[in-house]
Amino acid sequence: MPSKKRRRAAVENLAARSGYRLLRLETGTEQPEAVGLYRSAGWQQIPCYGYFKDDPTTSCFEKALTAATA
């Protein structure tokens, strides 16, 4: 099974090749490993949105994709 870092990178690469330029995600504040993984990969923490907007147990992130990502 691929590592979490390889899976995350594969998703980012697929999205970039498919024409996406921005990815957003939500993770729980009780998942420090996930938060660390996203931050170490260049994801920026953003204000939460939609369903998660007022949930204090949620952290939201986004990452701009470039041609180099693909």
PDB file of N, CA and C in Angstrom:
ATOM      1  N   MET A   1       0.853  -1.182   0.000  1.00  0.00           N
ATOM      2  CA  MET A   1       0.000   0.000   0.000  1.00  0.00           C
ATOM      3  C   MET A   1       0.899   1.245   0.000  1.00  0.00           C
ATOM      4  N   PRO A   2       0.551   2.228  -0.829  1.00  0.00           N
ATOM      5  CA  PRO A   2       1.367   3.446  -0.884  1.00  0.00           C
ATOM      6  C   PRO A   2       1.336   4.215   0.432  1.00  0.00           C
ATOM      7  N   SER A   3       2.407   4.942   0.669  1.00  0.00           N
ATOM      8  CA  SER A   3       2.448   5.760   1.874  1.00  0.00           C
ATOM      9  C   SER A   3       1.460   6.916   1.755  1.00  0.00           C
ATOM     10  N   LYS A   4       1.145   7.520   2.878  1.00  0.00           N
ATOM     11  CA  LYS A   4       0.215   8.659   2.880  1.00  0.00           C
ATOM     12  C   LYS A   4       0.765   9.799   2.036  1.00  0.00           C
ATOM     13  N   LYS A   5       2.072  10.030   2.115  1.00  0.00           N
ATOM     14  CA  LYS A   5       2.677  11.106   1.328  1.00  0.00           C
ATOM     15  C   LYS A   5       2.571  10.817  -0.161  1.00  0.00           C
ATOM     16  N   ARG A   6       2.793   9.584  -0.555  1.00  0.00           N
ATOM     17  CA  ARG A   6       2.698   9.238  -1.984  1.00  0.00           C
ATOM     18  C   ARG A   6       1.268   9.333  -2.474  1.00  0.00           C
ATOM     19  N   ARG A   7       0.317   8.904  -1.654  1.00  0.00           N
ATOM     20  CA  ARG A   7      -1.101   9.010  -2.052  1.00  0.00           C
ATOM     21  C   ARG A   7      -1.503  10.462  -2.206  1.00  0.00           C
ATOM     22  N   ARG A   8      -1.096  11.307  -1.246  1.00  0.00           N
ATOM     23  CA  ARG A   8      -1.429  12.730  -1.320  1.00  0.00           C
ATOM     24  C   ARG A   8      -0.824  13.337  -2.568  1.00  0.00           C
ATOM     25  N   ALA A   9       0.433  13.040  -2.844  1.00  0.00           N
ATOM     26  CA  ALA A   9       1.100  13.575  -4.033  1.00  0.00           C
ATOM     27  C   ALA A   9       0.423  13.082  -5.310  1.00  0.00           C
ATOM     28  N   ALA A  10       0.003  11.829  -5.339  1.00  0.00           N
ATOM     29  CA  ALA A  10      -0.676  11.291  -6.525  1.00  0.00           C
ATOM     30  C   ALA A  10      -1.996  12.015  -6.776  1.00  0.00           C
ATOM     31  N   VAL A  11      -2.737  12.296  -5.724  1.00  0.00           N
ATOM     32  CA  VAL A  11      -4.002  13.035  -5.872  1.00  0.00           C
ATOM     33  C   VAL A  11      -3.724  14.441  -6.394  1.00  0.00           C
ATOM     34  N   GLU A  12      -2.718  15.108  -5.832  1.00  0.00           N
ATOM     35  CA  GLU A  12      -2.369  16.450  -6.289  1.00  0.00           C
ATOM     36  C   GLU A  12      -1.953  16.432  -7.753  1.00  0.00           C
ATOM     37  N   ASN A  13      -1.150  15.464  -8.157  1.00  0.00           N
ATOM     38  CA  ASN A  13      -0.703  15.359  -9.545  1.00  0.00           C
ATOM     39  C   ASN A  13      -1.863  15.090 -10.487  1.00  0.00           C
ATOM     40  N   LEU A  14      -2.760  14.187 -10.120  1.00  0.00           N
ATOM     41  CA  LEU A  14      -3.925  13.889 -10.945  1.00  0.00           C
ATOM     42  C   LEU A  14      -4.801  15.130 -11.108  1.00  0.00           C
ATOM     43  N   ALA A  15      -5.018  15.842 -10.022  1.00  0.00           N
ATOM     44  CA  ALA A  15      -5.836  17.059 -10.090  1.00  0.00           C
ATOM     45  C   ALA A  15      -5.199  18.086 -11.017  1.00  0.00           C
ATOM     46  N   ALA A  16      -3.889  18.283 -10.907  1.00  0.00           N
ATOM     47  CA  ALA A  16      -3.189  19.249 -11.758  1.00  0.00           C
ATOM     48  C   ALA A  16      -3.278  18.841 -13.232  1.00  0.00           C
ATOM     49  N   ARG A  17      -3.064  17.563 -13.515  1.00  0.00           N
ATOM     50  CA  ARG A  17      -3.152  17.080 -14.908  1.00  0.00           C
ATOM     51  C   ARG A  17      -4.564  17.195 -15.452  1.00  0.00           C
ATOM     52  N   SER A  18      -5.553  17.170 -14.572  1.00  0.00           N
ATOM     53  CA  SER A  18      -6.956  17.274 -14.979  1.00  0.00           C
ATOM     54  C   SER A  18      -7.419  18.719 -15.098  1.00  0.00           C
ATOM     55  N   GLY A  19      -6.532  19.668 -14.841  1.00  0.00           N
ATOM     56  CA  GLY A  19      -6.867  21.074 -15.027  1.00  0.00           C
ATOM     57  C   GLY A  19      -7.254  21.830 -13.772  1.00  0.00           C
ATOM     58  N   TYR A  20      -7.267  21.172 -12.637  1.00  0.00           N
ATOM     59  CA  TYR A  20      -7.573  21.875 -11.393  1.00  0.00           C
ATOM     60  C   TYR A  20      -6.384  22.743 -11.001  1.00  0.00           C
ATOM     61  N   ARG A  21      -6.678  23.906 -10.462  1.00  0.00           N
ATOM     62  CA  ARG A  21      -5.616  24.821 -10.044  1.00  0.00           C
ATOM     63  C   ARG A  21      -5.624  25.085  -8.544  1.00  0.00           C
ATOM     64  N   LEU A  22      -6.646  24.601  -7.839  1.00  0.00           N
ATOM     65  CA  LEU A  22      -6.749  24.809  -6.396  1.00  0.00           C
ATOM     66  C   LEU A  22      -7.460  23.618  -5.774  1.00  0.00           C
ATOM     67  N   LEU A  23      -6.903  23.108  -4.692  1.00  0.00           N
ATOM     68  CA  LEU A  23      -7.548  22.049  -3.920  1.00  0.00           C
ATOM     69  C   LEU A  23      -7.830  22.569  -2.530  1.00  0.00           C
ATOM     70  N   ARG A  24      -8.943  22.152  -1.966  1.00  0.00           N
ATOM     71  CA  ARG A  24      -9.286  22.483  -0.579  1.00  0.00           C
ATOM     72  C   ARG A  24      -9.682  21.206   0.133  1.00  0.00           C
ATOM     73  N   LEU A  25      -9.409  21.197   1.439  1.00  0.00           N
ATOM     74  CA  LEU A  25      -9.778  20.025   2.226  1.00  0.00           C
ATOM     75  C   LEU A  25     -10.084  20.428   3.657  1.00  0.00           C
ATOM     76  N   GLU A  26     -10.696  19.489   4.345  1.00  0.00           N
ATOM     77  CA  GLU A  26     -11.034  19.646   5.761  1.00  0.00           C
ATOM     78  C   GLU A  26     -10.482  18.451   6.489  1.00  0.00           C
ATOM     79  N   THR A  27      -9.959  18.697   7.691  1.00  0.00           N
ATOM     80  CA  THR A  27      -9.524  17.605   8.558  1.00  0.00           C
ATOM     81  C   THR A  27      -9.847  17.986   9.993  1.00  0.00           C
ATOM     82  N   GLY A  28      -9.882  17.023  10.851  1.00  0.00           N
ATOM     83  CA  GLY A  28     -10.211  17.286  12.242  1.00  0.00           C
ATOM     84  C   GLY A  28      -9.025  17.816  13.037  1.00  0.00           C
ATOM     85  N   THR A  29      -9.314  18.655  13.996  1.00  0.00           N
ATOM     86  CA  THR A  29      -8.264  19.199  14.854  1.00  0.00           C
ATOM     87  C   THR A  29      -7.648  18.120  15.741  1.00  0.00           C
ATOM     88  N   GLU A  30      -8.338  17.012  15.904  1.00  0.00           N
ATOM     89  CA  GLU A  30      -7.830  15.897  16.710  1.00  0.00           C
ATOM     90  C   GLU A  30      -6.968  14.948  15.880  1.00  0.00           C
ATOM     91  N   GLN A  31      -6.558  15.382  14.688  1.00  0.00           N
ATOM     92  CA  GLN A  31      -5.720  14.563  13.807  1.00  0.00           C
ATOM     93  C   GLN A  31      -4.422  15.318  13.503  1.00  0.00           C
ATOM     94  N   PRO A  32      -3.561  15.478  14.502  1.00  0.00           N
ATOM     95  CA  PRO A  32      -2.346  16.273  14.303  1.00  0.00           C
ATOM     96  C   PRO A  32      -1.416  15.703  13.229  1.00  0.00           C
ATOM     97  N   GLU A  33      -1.450  14.390  13.012  1.00  0.00           N
ATOM     98  CA  GLU A  33      -0.613  13.803  11.970  1.00  0.00           C
ATOM     99  C   GLU A  33      -1.054  14.286  10.596  1.00  0.00           C
ATOM    100  N   ALA A  34      -2.360  14.364  10.381  1.00  0.00           N
ATOM    101  CA  ALA A  34      -2.885  14.844   9.096  1.00  0.00           C
ATOM    102  C   ALA A  34      -2.536  16.314   8.899  1.00  0.00           C
ATOM    103  N   VAL A  35      -2.726  17.107   9.936  1.00  0.00           N
ATOM    104  CA  VAL A  35      -2.390  18.535   9.853  1.00  0.00           C
ATOM    105  C   VAL A  35      -0.913  18.696   9.509  1.00  0.00           C
ATOM    106  N   GLY A  36      -0.050  17.951  10.153  1.00  0.00           N
ATOM    107  CA  GLY A  36       1.381  18.016   9.879  1.00  0.00           C
ATOM    108  C   GLY A  36       1.717  17.588   8.463  1.00  0.00           C
ATOM    109  N   LEU A  37       1.058  16.546   7.969  1.00  0.00           N
ATOM    110  CA  LEU A  37       1.281  16.071   6.602  1.00  0.00           C
ATOM    111  C   LEU A  37       0.933  17.164   5.596  1.00  0.00           C
ATOM    112  N   TYR A  38      -0.215  17.789   5.761  1.00  0.00           N
ATOM    113  CA  TYR A  38      -0.634  18.824   4.813  1.00  0.00           C
ATOM    114  C   TYR A  38       0.288  20.039   4.888  1.00  0.00           C
ATOM    115  N   ARG A  39       0.600  20.476   6.086  1.00  0.00           N
ATOM    116  CA  ARG A  39       1.486  21.649   6.218  1.00  0.00           C
ATOM    117  C   ARG A  39       2.856  21.370   5.603  1.00  0.00           C
ATOM    118  N   SER A  40       3.392  20.186   5.826  1.00  0.00           N
ATOM    119  CA  SER A  40       4.719  19.867   5.291  1.00  0.00           C
ATOM    120  C   SER A  40       4.712  19.781   3.764  1.00  0.00           C
ATOM    121  N   ALA A  41       3.531  19.616   3.175  1.00  0.00           N
ATOM    122  CA  ALA A  41       3.409  19.514   1.717  1.00  0.00           C
ATOM    123  C   ALA A  41       2.995  20.833   1.080  1.00  0.00           C
ATOM    124  N   GLY A  42       3.014  21.911   1.860  1.00  0.00           N
ATOM    125  CA  GLY A  42       2.730  23.220   1.285  1.00  0.00           C
ATOM    126  C   GLY A  42       1.284  23.669   1.322  1.00  0.00           C
ATOM    127  N   TRP A  43       0.439  22.932   2.012  1.00  0.00           N
ATOM    128  CA  TRP A  43      -0.953  23.353   2.159  1.00  0.00           C
ATOM    129  C   TRP A  43      -1.009  24.497   3.168  1.00  0.00           C
ATOM    130  N   GLN A  44      -1.853  25.479   2.889  1.00  0.00           N
ATOM    131  CA  GLN A  44      -2.017  26.643   3.754  1.00  0.00           C
ATOM    132  C   GLN A  44      -3.346  26.548   4.502  1.00  0.00           C
ATOM    133  N   GLN A  45      -3.318  26.826   5.791  1.00  0.00           N
ATOM    134  CA  GLN A  45      -4.556  26.806   6.561  1.00  0.00           C
ATOM    135  C   GLN A  45      -5.396  28.009   6.168  1.00  0.00           C
ATOM    136  N   ILE A  46      -6.701  27.790   5.995  1.00  0.00           N
ATOM    137  CA  ILE A  46      -7.636  28.832   5.583  1.00  0.00           C
ATOM    138  C   ILE A  46      -8.834  28.821   6.529  1.00  0.00           C
ATOM    139  N   PRO A  47      -9.647  29.887   6.520  1.00  0.00           N
ATOM    140  CA  PRO A  47     -10.883  29.844   7.301  1.00  0.00           C
ATOM    141  C   PRO A  47     -11.773  28.713   6.777  1.00  0.00           C
ATOM    142  N   CYS A  48     -12.421  28.032   7.685  1.00  0.00           N
ATOM    143  CA  CYS A  48     -13.300  26.952   7.260  1.00  0.00           C
ATOM    144  C   CYS A  48     -14.511  27.518   6.525  1.00  0.00           C
ATOM    145  N   TYR A  49     -15.172  26.666   5.775  1.00  0.00           N
ATOM    146  CA  TYR A  49     -16.207  27.074   4.838  1.00  0.00           C
ATOM    147  C   TYR A  49     -17.376  26.099   4.893  1.00  0.00           C
ATOM    148  N   GLY A  50     -18.491  26.513   4.323  1.00  0.00           N
ATOM    149  CA  GLY A  50     -19.648  25.638   4.177  1.00  0.00           C
ATOM    150  C   GLY A  50     -20.054  24.966   5.469  1.00  0.00           C
ATOM    151  N   TYR A  51     -20.286  23.679   5.381  1.00  0.00           N
ATOM    152  CA  TYR A  51     -20.735  22.874   6.502  1.00  0.00           C
ATOM    153  C   TYR A  51     -19.792  22.978   7.698  1.00  0.00           C
ATOM    154  N   PHE A  52     -18.517  23.199   7.450  1.00  0.00           N
ATOM    155  CA  PHE A  52     -17.494  23.200   8.494  1.00  0.00           C
ATOM    156  C   PHE A  52     -17.239  24.585   9.091  1.00  0.00           C
ATOM    157  N   LYS A  53     -17.895  25.608   8.568  1.00  0.00           N
ATOM    158  CA  LYS A  53     -17.596  26.994   8.922  1.00  0.00           C
ATOM    159  C   LYS A  53     -17.575  27.261  10.430  1.00  0.00           C
ATOM    160  N   ASP A  54     -18.518  26.748  11.141  1.00  0.00           N
ATOM    161  CA  ASP A  54     -18.628  27.039  12.574  1.00  0.00           C
ATOM    162  C   ASP A  54     -18.246  25.855  13.462  1.00  0.00           C
ATOM    163  N   ASP A  55     -17.566  24.869  12.896  1.00  0.00           N
ATOM    164  CA  ASP A  55     -17.198  23.680  13.655  1.00  0.00           C
ATOM    165  C   ASP A  55     -15.806  23.863  14.268  1.00  0.00           C
ATOM    166  N   PRO A  56     -15.717  23.988  15.590  1.00  0.00           N
ATOM    167  CA  PRO A  56     -14.418  24.217  16.225  1.00  0.00           C
ATOM    168  C   PRO A  56     -13.484  23.007  16.185  1.00  0.00           C
ATOM    169  N   THR A  57     -13.980  21.852  15.761  1.00  0.00           N
ATOM    170  CA  THR A  57     -13.137  20.656  15.695  1.00  0.00           C
ATOM    171  C   THR A  57     -12.584  20.422  14.292  1.00  0.00           C
ATOM    172  N   THR A  58     -12.666  21.450  13.451  1.00  0.00           N
ATOM    173  CA  THR A  58     -12.276  21.326  12.050  1.00  0.00           C
ATOM    174  C   THR A  58     -11.174  22.310  11.693  1.00  0.00           C
ATOM    175  N   SER A  59     -10.231  21.860  10.872  1.00  0.00           N
ATOM    176  CA  SER A  59      -9.217  22.720  10.258  1.00  0.00           C
ATOM    177  C   SER A  59      -9.347  22.565   8.750  1.00  0.00           C
ATOM    178  N   CYS A  60      -9.278  23.675   8.032  1.00  0.00           N
ATOM    179  CA  CYS A  60      -9.393  23.644   6.578  1.00  0.00           C
ATOM    180  C   CYS A  60      -8.100  24.158   5.949  1.00  0.00           C
ATOM    181  N   PHE A  61      -7.767  23.588   4.806  1.00  0.00           N
ATOM    182  CA  PHE A  61      -6.529  23.906   4.106  1.00  0.00           C
ATOM    183  C   PHE A  61      -6.794  24.028   2.618  1.00  0.00           C
ATOM    184  N   GLU A  62      -5.890  24.744   1.925  1.00  0.00           N
ATOM    185  CA  GLU A  62      -5.938  24.765   0.478  1.00  0.00           C
ATOM    186  C   GLU A  62      -4.523  24.764  -0.076  1.00  0.00           C
ATOM    187  N   LYS A  63      -4.424  24.337  -1.326  1.00  0.00           N
ATOM    188  CA  LYS A  63      -3.136  24.318  -2.008  1.00  0.00           C
ATOM    189  C   LYS A  63      -3.353  24.692  -3.462  1.00  0.00           C
ATOM    190  N   ALA A  64      -2.596  25.692  -3.914  1.00  0.00           N
ATOM    191  CA  ALA A  64      -2.605  26.070  -5.317  1.00  0.00           C
ATOM    192  C   ALA A  64      -1.751  25.069  -6.081  1.00  0.00           C
ATOM    193  N   LEU A  65      -2.262  24.604  -7.200  1.00  0.00           N
ATOM    194  CA  LEU A  65      -1.530  23.651  -8.027  1.00  0.00           C
ATOM    195  C   LEU A  65      -0.922  24.391  -9.212  1.00  0.00           C
ATOM    196  N   THR A  66       0.229  23.928  -9.633  1.00  0.00           N
ATOM    197  CA  THR A  66       0.915  24.523 -10.777  1.00  0.00           C
ATOM    198  C   THR A  66       1.247  23.418 -11.770  1.00  0.00           C
ATOM    199  N   ALA A  67       1.731  23.814 -12.932  1.00  0.00           N
ATOM    200  CA  ALA A  67       2.149  22.815 -13.906  1.00  0.00           C
ATOM    201  C   ALA A  67       3.252  21.936 -13.334  1.00  0.00           C
ATOM    202  N   ALA A  68       4.069  22.495 -12.444  1.00  0.00           N
ATOM    203  CA  ALA A  68       5.144  21.719 -11.824  1.00  0.00           C
ATOM    204  C   ALA A  68       4.594  20.627 -10.921  1.00  0.00           C
ATOM    205  N   THR A  69       3.375  20.833 -10.375  1.00  0.00           N
ATOM    206  CA  THR A  69       2.752  19.817  -9.533  1.00  0.00           C
ATOM    207  C   THR A  69       2.472  18.565 -10.355  1.00  0.00           C
ATOM    208  N   ALA A  70       2.037  18.789 -11.594  1.00  0.00           N
ATOM    209  CA  ALA A  70       1.699  17.668 -12.472  1.00  0.00           C
ATOM    210  C   ALA A  70       2.961  17.031 -12.927  1.00  0.00           C
TER     211      ALA A  70
END
